[in-house]
Amino acid sequence: MKAENSSHTILIVDDVSENVELLKFLLQNEGYKTYTAYSAEEARLILMGNSVDTLLLDVNMPVQDGFSFCKELRSMEQFKLLPILFITSVDREAGFQEAMKNGGDDFINKPFNKRELIAKIQSVIRIKDLQDELFRQKLSYEKELQTARRVQDQLIPEKNFIWNGIKAQTLFRPYLQIGGDFVDSWIEEKKLHIVIADCSGHGPSAALIGAMFKMQLFNLVPSMELKDRVVHLRKNMEIVLPDDYAITFCYAILDSNLTLSYINGGHPAPIIHMDGETKFLKGMSPMIMGINMTTSDEVQTVSLKSGAKLFLYTDGASEAANERSQYLTEEGMRDIFQKSVETGDLILQNIQKRILEFCGEKPPTDDMAMVCIQI
């Protein structure tokens, strides 16, 4: 037992030196390292400069009593989970409730039973060790997520370019460090390609599926027509997609004659602003799922005009909610798009700003990706 305890440190705080020396003797015999303090002020200095696993705290001390000192520590982030055991001659019936109210973990009356004291210390230290391990794992996980985020930024870079006088802009905002949305726009075979997709779920698993989606997307043969592209994507993604995952998508191609062809696979309807009117584009094909299904991907076409603006987004935007648990909805997204079109060229920035204003103090709880094409 002593070998196990040798890495743990206990701070003893009591204004009576005999009590301090007795506790110090008992704990060191059990293999614990100890610090000692005779007031809250001394204890505070030790805690600020040293690692402590458990605090044994008396109640009746000069200047600042144990209850108020415990409450003070609980208000500080670094001591919220520090095990604090009150060991005092204060009547248990009167003191226990006060100890718990001010953040204590347990209450031991003097004169104490040595076995009870050691058992309670071992119990709270065991819990603290588990909490510390979880915290270390959390830090390691967050570091890995930060690295993954940098990789995903390279896989899904935000774009802002002009082709034949047509402006294309994309935006990607994951809910966590990384997310399962995908958005891209590029020039191929003298046509503008626009793809947006949303994998169910959040975090690393959804992000990996998004990466596989991009790999399949850019393995397509340049000469392939839109429908063949979607069939190829669907076939290859359904092979690797787990049964409980699904991908909604919209793949659109704009040619030099301003004819827009698109297939919408279970995705929120694209929105077009043209001739002063803002409306949804029709057409819906099945989403991609982890099961082999007979599907029918229908190609929709629409002729655009100079001044038209096309907007596609993932449902993390339309399903954003405010403090009253009201959803923005697809109609709300259409209204936000129209207002943003009327305010100038920074359409996606204005849309994002209005979504966050709608949410208020409650941040969005899903990934958001958007693309806007301005003709």
Coordinates of C-alpha atoms in Angstrom, one line a residue, residues 71 96-104:
K71 CA -16.0 27.6 -0.7
F96 CA -21.9 17.9 7.9
Q97 CA -24.6 19.9 6.1
E98 CA -22.4 23.0 6.2
A99 CA -19.4 21.1 4.9
M100 CA -21.3 19.7 1.9
K101 CA -23.0 23.1 1.2
N102 CA -19.5 24.7 0.9
G103 CA -18.1 22.1 -1.4
G104 CA -16.6 19.5 0.9

